């Protein structure tokens, strides 16, 4: 996913990128470089109550008293962030519920990083829309799982479809007024048994909203191994079939005619041939300070409230993941991730950047 207009990197970012690429190719367990990608979870709370969300389900691993990330916690990562290329301001909650979300964006943007965040867009107002355009936020991914207002309401519980349409319109108007290309708009559609019929009007809606990238994804088994989440997954998951792939290929052609990039993991196959890059390029932090590797594993890599960045990044758990993956011995969550073809392709293109 190339979400930003390519620009030259600073000398230290370029040197860090080269070191990360070298370490990944060599499969070294230790890391003398900084991560290329940071995940900072702004909040662990949401204004909606979606049935497929582990947070809304009350899954224990996603419940913690620190519901918003503190700026002090982010400051602990300031030096590593200076070497990073991309920051994803997303996690288990709705980022716009953080009272200082714009301050977080300001901090990261000053460090010349690409910014991506996910939102349900129900809280976007005119002021925020103007802000993200003026600050040059690179990509906003909006979760929309139905075009029919009733079906949307049943999935995105607590939200109204018209709120989302309004939020998208405000961003689009602010972008057009400034003559800006960014933020790049990504529409994320989670395909389940309940909303299969919504696919027929998906591209037409996306075109009307000036969506740049339309994604139709399956429910994922990797976000939590809690029994309640796994139970929901098994009941609502729409398995891959040739009929479904043909339908999605038709949407892909329709989207291409409308100037929209279309993608789906339903198109992909299990791939083990290339080493997953995530342990060499990713570093994530929950609102509680708990460090995580990527959205594909719930492994606790450490805690920034108890350890320094360096102690975690070169700690036993991170090094263990690098050693295992370098030798092709993927842990179970990683195998499931590869089965879905989610990794090593996401963020992987950064390693090819010059």
Coordinates of C-alpha atoms in Angstrom, one line a residue:
X1 CA 0.0 0.0 0.0
X2 CA 1.6 3.2 -1.2
X3 CA -0.4 5.8 0.7
X4 CA 1.8 8.8 0.5
X5 CA 3.6 10.8 -2.2
X6 CA 7.2 9.5 -2.0
X7 CA 9.6 12.0 -0.7
X8 CA 13.3 11.8 0.2
X9 CA 14.1 10.5 3.6
X10 CA 16.5 12.1 6.0
X11 CA 19.9 10.7 6.3
X12 CA 19.3 9.0 9.6
X13 CA 16.0 7.5 8.4
X14 CA 17.6 6.2 5.3
X15 CA 20.5 4.6 7.3
X16 CA 18.0 3.1 9.7
X17 CA 16.0 1.6 6.8
X18 CA 19.1 0.1 5.3
X19 CA 20.0 -1.5 8.7
X20 CA 16.5 -2.9 9.1
X21 CA 16.6 -4.4 5.6
X22 CA 20.0 -6.0 6.3
X23 CA 18.9 -7.4 9.7
X24 CA 15.7 -8.8 8.2
X25 CA 17.5 -10.5 5.2
X26 CA 20.1 -11.9 7.5
X27 CA 17.5 -13.1 10.1
X28 CA 19.5 -11.7 13.0
X29 CA 17.8 -12.0 16.4
X30 CA 19.3 -8.8 17.8
X31 CA 18.5 -5.4 16.4
X32 CA 20.9 -2.6 16.1
X33 CA 18.3 -0.5 14.2
X34 CA 15.0 1.1 15.2
X35 CA 11.6 0.0 14.1
X36 CA 10.3 1.3 10.8
X37 CA 6.6 1.1 11.9
X38 CA 5.0 2.1 15.2
X39 CA 1.6 1.2 16.3
X40 CA 0.3 3.6 19.0
X41 CA -3.1 2.7 20.4
X42 CA -4.8 6.0 21.3
X43 CA -7.7 4.5 23.2
X44 CA -9.1 1.2 24.3
X45 CA -12.7 2.5 24.4
X46 CA -15.2 3.1 21.6
X47 CA -18.5 4.9 21.1
X48 CA -19.9 1.8 19.2
X49 CA -20.5 -1.7 20.3
X50 CA -19.8 -3.9 17.3
X51 CA -20.5 -7.7 17.9
X52 CA -17.2 -8.8 16.2
X53 CA -15.0 -6.6 18.3
X54 CA -13.0 -8.3 21.1
X55 CA -13.1 -5.0 23.1
X56 CA -16.9 -4.9 22.9
X57 CA -17.1 -8.6 23.8
X58 CA -15.2 -7.9 27.0
X59 CA -12.3 -10.2 26.1
X60 CA -10.0 -9.9 29.1
X61 CA -6.8 -9.2 27.2
X62 CA -8.3 -6.0 25.7
X63 CA -9.6 -4.7 29.1
X64 CA -7.3 -2.5 31.1
X65 CA -7.9 0.6 33.3
X66 CA -5.7 2.9 31.2
X67 CA -8.3 3.7 28.5
X68 CA -6.3 6.4 26.7
X69 CA -2.6 6.5 26.0
X70 CA -0.7 9.3 27.8
X71 CA 1.5 11.7 25.9
X72 CA 4.2 10.9 28.5
X73 CA 4.2 7.3 27.4
X74 CA 4.6 8.3 23.8
X75 CA 7.5 10.7 24.8
X76 CA 9.3 7.6 26.0
X77 CA 9.5 6.6 22.4
X78 CA 10.6 9.9 21.0
X79 CA 14.1 8.8 20.0
X80 CA 13.0 5.6 18.2
X81 CA 10.1 7.5 16.5
X82 CA 12.6 9.9 15.0
X83 CA 13.9 7.0 12.9
X84 CA 10.5 5.6 12.0
X85 CA 8.8 5.8 8.6
X86 CA 5.1 5.0 9.4
X87 CA 2.9 5.3 12.5
X88 CA -0.5 3.7 12.8
X89 CA -2.6 5.4 15.4
X90 CA -5.1 2.6 15.8
X91 CA -5.9 -0.2 18.2
X92 CA -8.8 -1.6 20.1
X93 CA -10.8 1.7 20.4
X94 CA -12.0 4.7 18.5
X95 CA -9.0 7.1 18.2
X96 CA -11.2 10.2 18.0
X97 CA -12.3 9.6 21.6
X98 CA -8.9 10.5 22.8
X99 CA -9.1 14.1 24.1
X100 CA -5.6 14.9 22.8
X101 CA -5.7 13.0 19.6
X102 CA -4.7 16.0 17.5
X103 CA -1.7 16.5 19.8
X104 CA -0.6 13.0 19.1
X105 CA -0.9 13.6 15.4
X106 CA 1.1 16.8 15.8
X107 CA 3.9 15.0 17.7
X108 CA 4.2 12.2 15.1
X109 CA 4.0 14.5 12.1
X110 CA 6.8 16.7 13.4
X111 CA 8.9 13.6 13.2
X112 CA 8.2 13.2 9.5
X113 CA 6.3 9.9 9.6
X114 CA 3.4 8.7 7.6
X115 CA 0.3 8.6 9.7
X116 CA -2.5 6.1 9.2
X117 CA -5.5 5.6 11.5
X118 CA -8.7 3.6 11.6
X119 CA -12.0 5.2 12.6
X120 CA -15.7 4.5 12.4
X121 CA -16.0 8.2 11.2
X122 CA -19.1 8.8 13.3
X123 CA -17.3 11.5 15.4
X124 CA -15.7 13.4 12.5
X125 CA -16.8 17.1 12.6
X126 CA -15.9 20.0 10.4
X127 CA -13.0 21.2 12.6
X128 CA -11.4 17.7 12.7
X129 CA -11.8 17.2 8.9
X130 CA -10.1 20.5 8.2
X131 CA -7.3 19.6 10.7
X132 CA -6.4 16.2 9.2
X133 CA -6.2 17.8 5.7
X134 CA -4.1 20.8 6.9
X135 CA -1.7 18.5 8.9
X136 CA -1.2 16.2 5.9
X137 CA -2.5 13.0 7.6
X138 CA -1.6 10.3 5.0
X139 CA -4.4 7.8 5.2
X140 CA -7.7 7.4 7.1
X141 CA -9.2 3.9 7.0
X142 CA -13.0 4.0 7.6
X143 CA -14.8 0.9 8.8
X144 CA -18.1 0.5 6.9
X145 CA -19.7 -2.9 6.9
X146 CA -23.0 -2.1 5.3
X147 CA -24.6 0.4 2.9
X148 CA -28.2 -0.3 4.1
X149 CA -28.8 1.9 7.2
X150 CA -30.6 -0.9 9.0
X151 CA -27.9 -3.5 8.4
X152 CA -25.2 -1.0 9.3
X153 CA -27.1 -0.2 12.6
X154 CA -27.2 -3.9 13.4
X155 CA -23.4 -4.4 12.9
X156 CA -22.0 -1.0 14.0
X157 CA -24.2 -0.8 17.1
X158 CA -24.6 2.7 18.4
X159 CA -23.8 4.4 15.1
X160 CA -25.9 5.6 12.3
X161 CA -25.0 5.3 8.6
X162 CA -25.7 8.9 7.9
X163 CA -23.1 9.9 10.5
X164 CA -20.5 8.1 8.6
X165 CA -21.5 9.6 5.3
X166 CA -21.4 13.1 6.8
X167 CA -17.9 12.5 8.2
X168 CA -16.6 11.3 4.8
X169 CA -18.3 14.3 3.1
X170 CA -16.6 16.7 5.6
X171 CA -13.1 15.2 4.9
X172 CA -13.8 15.3 1.2
X173 CA -14.9 18.9 1.2
X174 CA -11.9 20.0 3.3
X175 CA -9.6 18.1 0.9
X176 CA -11.2 19.6 -2.1
X177 CA -11.2 23.1 -0.7
X178 CA -7.4 22.9 0.0
X179 CA -6.7 21.2 -3.3
X180 CA -5.1 18.3 -1.4
X181 CA -4.7 14.7 -2.3
X182 CA -4.4 13.6 1.3
X183 CA -5.7 12.0 3.4
X184 CA -6.0 9.0 1.2
X185 CA -9.3 7.4 2.0
X186 CA -9.5 3.6 2.7
X187 CA -12.9 1.9 3.1
X188 CA -12.7 -1.3 5.2
X189 CA -15.6 -3.7 4.7
X190 CA -15.5 -6.8 7.0
X191 CA -17.4 -9.5 5.1
X192 CA -19.6 -11.8 7.2
X193 CA -22.6 -14.0 6.5
X194 CA -24.9 -11.1 7.6
X195 CA -23.7 -8.5 5.0
X196 CA -22.9 -10.6 1.9
X197 CA -25.8 -9.0 0.1
X198 CA -24.3 -5.5 0.6
X199 CA -21.5 -6.3 -1.8
X200 CA -23.6 -5.4 -4.8
X201 CA -23.8 -1.7 -4.0
X202 CA -20.3 -1.4 -2.5
X203 CA -18.4 0.1 -5.4
X204 CA -21.1 2.6 -6.3
X205 CA -21.1 3.9 -2.7
X206 CA -17.3 4.0 -2.6
X207 CA -17.1 6.0 -5.8
X208 CA -19.6 8.5 -4.5
X209 CA -17.5 9.0 -1.4
X210 CA -14.2 9.4 -3.4
X211 CA -12.7 6.4 -1.7
X212 CA -9.2 5.6 -3.0
X213 CA -8.9 2.0 -1.7
X214 CA -11.8 -0.4 -1.1
X215 CA -11.0 -3.5 1.0
X216 CA -13.3 -6.4 1.4
X217 CA -11.9 -8.6 4.2
X218 CA -13.0 -11.8 5.9
X219 CA -13.4 -12.0 9.7
X220 CA -10.0 -12.9 11.2
X221 CA -9.3 -15.6 13.7
X222 CA -6.1 -14.0 14.8
X223 CA -7.2 -11.0 16.8
X224 CA -8.0 -13.0 19.9
X225 CA -7.9 -16.6 20.9
X226 CA -10.5 -16.1 23.6
X227 CA -13.4 -18.6 23.4
X228 CA -16.1 -15.9 23.0
X229 CA -14.3 -14.3 20.0
X230 CA -13.5 -17.7 18.4
X231 CA -17.1 -18.7 18.8
X232 CA -18.3 -15.6 17.0
X233 CA -15.7 -16.1 14.3
X234 CA -16.8 -19.7 13.6
X235 CA -20.5 -18.7 13.5
X236 CA -20.2 -15.7 11.3
X237 CA -17.2 -16.4 9.1
X238 CA -17.8 -16.5 5.4
X239 CA -15.5 -19.2 4.0
X240 CA -13.7 -18.8 0.7
X241 CA -15.4 -20.3 -2.3
X242 CA -14.9 -20.0 -6.0
X243 CA -18.3 -18.3 -6.2
X244 CA -17.3 -15.7 -3.7
X245 CA -14.0 -15.1 -5.3
X246 CA -15.7 -14.6 -8.7
X247 CA -18.1 -12.1 -7.1
X248 CA -15.2 -10.2 -5.6
X249 CA -13.3 -10.3 -8.9
X250 CA -16.3 -8.7 -10.5
X251 CA -16.2 -5.9 -7.9
X252 CA -12.5 -5.5 -8.6
X253 CA -13.2 -4.8 -12.2
X254 CA -16.0 -2.5 -11.4
X255 CA -13.8 -0.6 -8.9
X256 CA -11.0 -0.3 -11.5
X257 CA -13.4 1.3 -13.9
X258 CA -14.3 3.8 -11.2
X259 CA -10.6 4.6 -10.5
X260 CA -10.7 2.7 -7.1
X261 CA -8.0 0.2 -6.0
X262 CA -9.8 -2.9 -4.7
X263 CA -8.2 -5.6 -2.6
X264 CA -9.2 -8.6 -0.6
X265 CA -7.4 -11.4 1.3
X266 CA -10.0 -13.7 -0.3
X267 CA -7.8 -13.4 -3.4
X268 CA -4.6 -14.5 -1.6
X269 CA -3.2 -18.0 -0.9
X270 CA -1.2 -19.3 2.0
X271 CA 2.4 -18.2 1.5
X272 CA 5.5 -19.3 3.4
X273 CA 8.2 -18.5 0.9
X274 CA 9.1 -15.1 2.1
X275 CA 10.3 -14.3 5.6
X276 CA 7.7 -12.2 7.6
X277 CA 9.3 -8.8 8.3
X278 CA 7.2 -7.8 11.2
X279 CA 9.6 -8.7 14.1
X280 CA 12.3 -6.6 12.4
X281 CA 10.2 -3.5 11.6
X282 CA 7.2 -3.3 14.0
X283 CA 6.8 -2.0 17.5
X284 CA 3.3 -1.5 19.1
X285 CA 2.1 0.0 22.4
X286 CA -1.3 -0.4 24.0
X287 CA -2.8 2.4 26.1
X288 CA -1.7 0.4 29.2
X289 CA 2.0 0.5 28.0
X290 CA 2.0 -3.1 27.0
X291 CA 4.1 -3.7 24.0
X292 CA 3.0 -5.9 21.1
X293 CA 4.5 -7.0 17.8
X294 CA 1.6 -6.7 15.4
X295 CA -2.2 -7.2 15.2
X296 CA -1.6 -10.9 14.4
X297 CA -0.4 -11.9 17.8
X298 CA -1.5 -11.2 21.4
X299 CA 1.9 -12.0 22.8
X300 CA 3.1 -9.6 25.5
X301 CA 6.4 -8.3 24.3
X302 CA 7.0 -6.3 27.5
X303 CA 5.7 -3.1 29.1
X304 CA 6.9 0.5 28.6
X305 CA 5.8 1.3 32.1
X306 CA 8.3 -1.1 33.5
X307 CA 11.0 -1.3 30.8
X308 CA 12.8 0.9 28.4
X309 CA 12.2 0.7 24.7
X310 CA 15.6 -1.0 24.2
X311 CA 15.0 -3.6 26.8
X312 CA 11.8 -4.7 24.9
X313 CA 13.0 -4.3 21.3
X314 CA 16.1 -6.4 22.1
X315 CA 14.5 -8.5 24.8
X316 CA 14.1 -12.2 24.9
X317 CA 10.6 -12.3 23.5
X318 CA 11.3 -10.1 20.4
X319 CA 14.6 -12.0 19.8
X320 CA 12.7 -15.3 20.1
X321 CA 10.2 -14.3 17.4
X322 CA 13.0 -13.2 15.1
X323 CA 14.9 -16.5 15.6
X324 CA 11.8 -18.6 15.1
X325 CA 10.7 -16.8 11.9
X326 CA 14.2 -16.7 10.5
X327 CA 14.4 -20.5 10.8
X328 CA 10.9 -20.9 9.4
X329 CA 9.4 -22.1 12.7
X330 CA 6.4 -19.8 12.8
X331 CA 4.4 -19.7 16.0
X332 CA 0.7 -20.7 15.7
X333 CA -0.6 -17.1 15.5
X334 CA 1.9 -16.4 12.7
X335 CA 0.9 -19.5 10.8
X336 CA -2.8 -18.4 10.9
X337 CA -1.7 -14.9 9.8
X338 CA 0.1 -16.4 6.8
X339 CA -2.9 -18.6 6.1
X340 CA -4.9 -15.4 5.7
X341 CA -2.1 -13.9 3.6
X342 CA -2.1 -10.8 5.9
X343 CA 1.6 -10.9 6.5
X344 CA 4.4 -10.4 5.5
X345 CA 2.8 -8.1 3.0
X346 CA 1.5 -5.3 5.2
X347 CA 4.1 -2.6 5.7
X348 CA 6.6 -4.9 3.9
X349 CA 6.9 -2.4 1.0
X350 CA 8.7 0.0 3.3
X351 CA 11.7 -2.3 3.0
X352 CA 11.9 -1.5 -0.7
X353 CA 11.8 2.2 -0.2
X354 CA 14.8 4.2 -1.0

